Amino acid sequence: MDTVTPVHLLDGLPADAEGAALRALALTNYGHFTSLQVRGGRAQGLALHFERLRLGNVELFDEPLDEDAVRGWMAQAAAGGDCSLRVTVFARGFDHRQPLRRVAPDVLVSASAPAPAPASPLRVQVRHFFRPVPQLKHVGTFPLFHHRRQAQMAGFDDALFVDGGQARISEGTVWNIGFWDGVRVVWPQAPALRGTAERLLQLGLAANGVAQEIRPVSVDELPAFRAAFACNANGVQPVVAIDELDYPDEPELRALLDAAAAHAPWEPLSP
């Protein structure tokens, strides 16, 4: 299938890079988004992505989301091809000095080259951080990328976040983490952005009869697990090291996760 030409649609029209709307998005750090992979004009977990956008709109703007319009713009941007798709909701009229003033949200749909499935395993560094307003996928991404940069400067690939008190594991910079104890998949319970890929894997594992548990996981417990993995919209990636602790890439776990990821249907973007 053809890869789409990069395109940016603002409320369904070609976005003007010099326009006031995009300047507002760049200068006012207030909005929310979702990201997904599209193949042949189809994507997995569309209901979850729209649930995320719907909740973000209510919390940030007290406004409903015109889901039919947004879905049409997504299909327009993808043009039936393969791409990485991002839907960002902001408001060019938002004024931080009057945050309660009602404004009409704007929707920027961006299609770019499709992201390949991650091929290399991850070595991650534990860093103390909890994202603010973790229930929303908001545009305040500075601390995520700062911590990733700091981890890479220390010789790792990425950062894994824990709280500063109980050292409970929450999530990675732009991914969720799961652990394998040889019998079940354990998902850390902590304030974090619950990703669509994580939720789709949970549904797929349940459908395939794989045991799962959601509970707090501390750094001290990590040696008891046999393997770990990261997941986001780009796919599943083995985590082979957390600080000085090494994990093998377990073929059994990889097969279970591949089967779970394939469980969700690919749905057409066109309404």
XYZ file of N, CA and C in Angstrom, residues 36 38-43 46 50 67-81 85 266-271:
93
model
N -1.764 7.338 16.213
C -2.059 5.974 15.799
C -1.366 5.664 14.487
N -1.694 3.869 10.801
C -2.718 3.553 9.790
C -2.075 2.702 8.714
N -2.747 1.637 8.339
C -2.276 0.769 7.267
C -3.428 0.528 6.299
N -3.223 0.947 5.050
C -4.278 0.793 4.058
C -5.556 1.505 4.437
N -5.422 2.655 5.078
C -6.604 3.418 5.474
C -7.345 2.841 6.654
N -6.717 1.920 7.383
C -7.353 1.272 8.532
C -6.476 1.413 9.774
N -7.115 1.365 10.942
C -6.389 1.488 12.205
C -7.051 0.601 13.252
N -9.949 2.254 17.208
C -10.500 3.586 16.961
C -11.410 4.050 18.094
N -10.996 7.628 20.118
C -12.053 8.638 20.215
C -12.501 8.835 21.660
N -17.191 13.892 16.419
C -16.454 12.691 16.038
C -16.591 12.364 14.557
N -17.743 12.621 13.990
C -17.914 12.344 12.565
C -16.989 13.226 11.730
N -16.911 14.509 12.086
C -16.031 15.416 11.343
C -14.575 15.000 11.502
N -14.162 14.694 12.731
C -12.764 14.329 12.972
C -12.411 13.044 12.233
N -13.316 12.091 12.251
C -13.031 10.835 11.549
C -12.920 11.072 10.041
N -13.759 11.951 9.521
C -13.661 12.278 8.104
C -12.339 12.948 7.765
N -11.853 13.838 8.644
C -10.569 14.502 8.403
C -9.420 13.502 8.506
N -9.534 12.546 9.408
C -8.508 11.506 9.518
C -8.437 10.688 8.231
N -9.590 10.305 7.716
C -9.615 9.545 6.464
C -9.077 10.378 5.310
N -9.404 11.661 5.311
C -8.911 12.562 4.261
C -7.384 12.649 4.304
N -6.813 12.779 5.496
C -5.362 12.905 5.627
C -4.659 11.606 5.263
N -5.224 10.473 5.664
C -4.591 9.177 5.380
C -4.730 8.782 3.926
N -5.797 9.223 3.278
C -6.003 8.986 1.841
C -5.901 7.514 1.469
N -6.332 6.646 2.357
C -6.342 5.223 2.062
C -4.995 4.546 2.093
N -3.942 5.259 2.522
C -2.596 4.693 2.505
C -2.081 4.330 3.877
N -0.528 8.838 12.111
C -1.561 9.866 12.171
C -1.611 10.437 13.584
N -8.551 -4.301 12.276
C -8.177 -3.045 11.611
C -9.445 -2.468 10.993
N -9.854 -1.303 11.490
C -11.124 -0.703 11.092
C -10.886 0.438 10.101
N -11.744 0.598 9.125
C -11.572 1.715 8.170
C -11.785 3.063 8.853
N -10.944 4.035 8.475
C -11.106 5.375 9.001
C -12.369 6.034 8.459
N -12.718 5.730 7.240
C -13.899 6.350 6.648
C -15.134 5.972 7.431
N -15.940 6.953 7.853
C -17.147 6.656 8.636
C -18.109 5.767 7.858
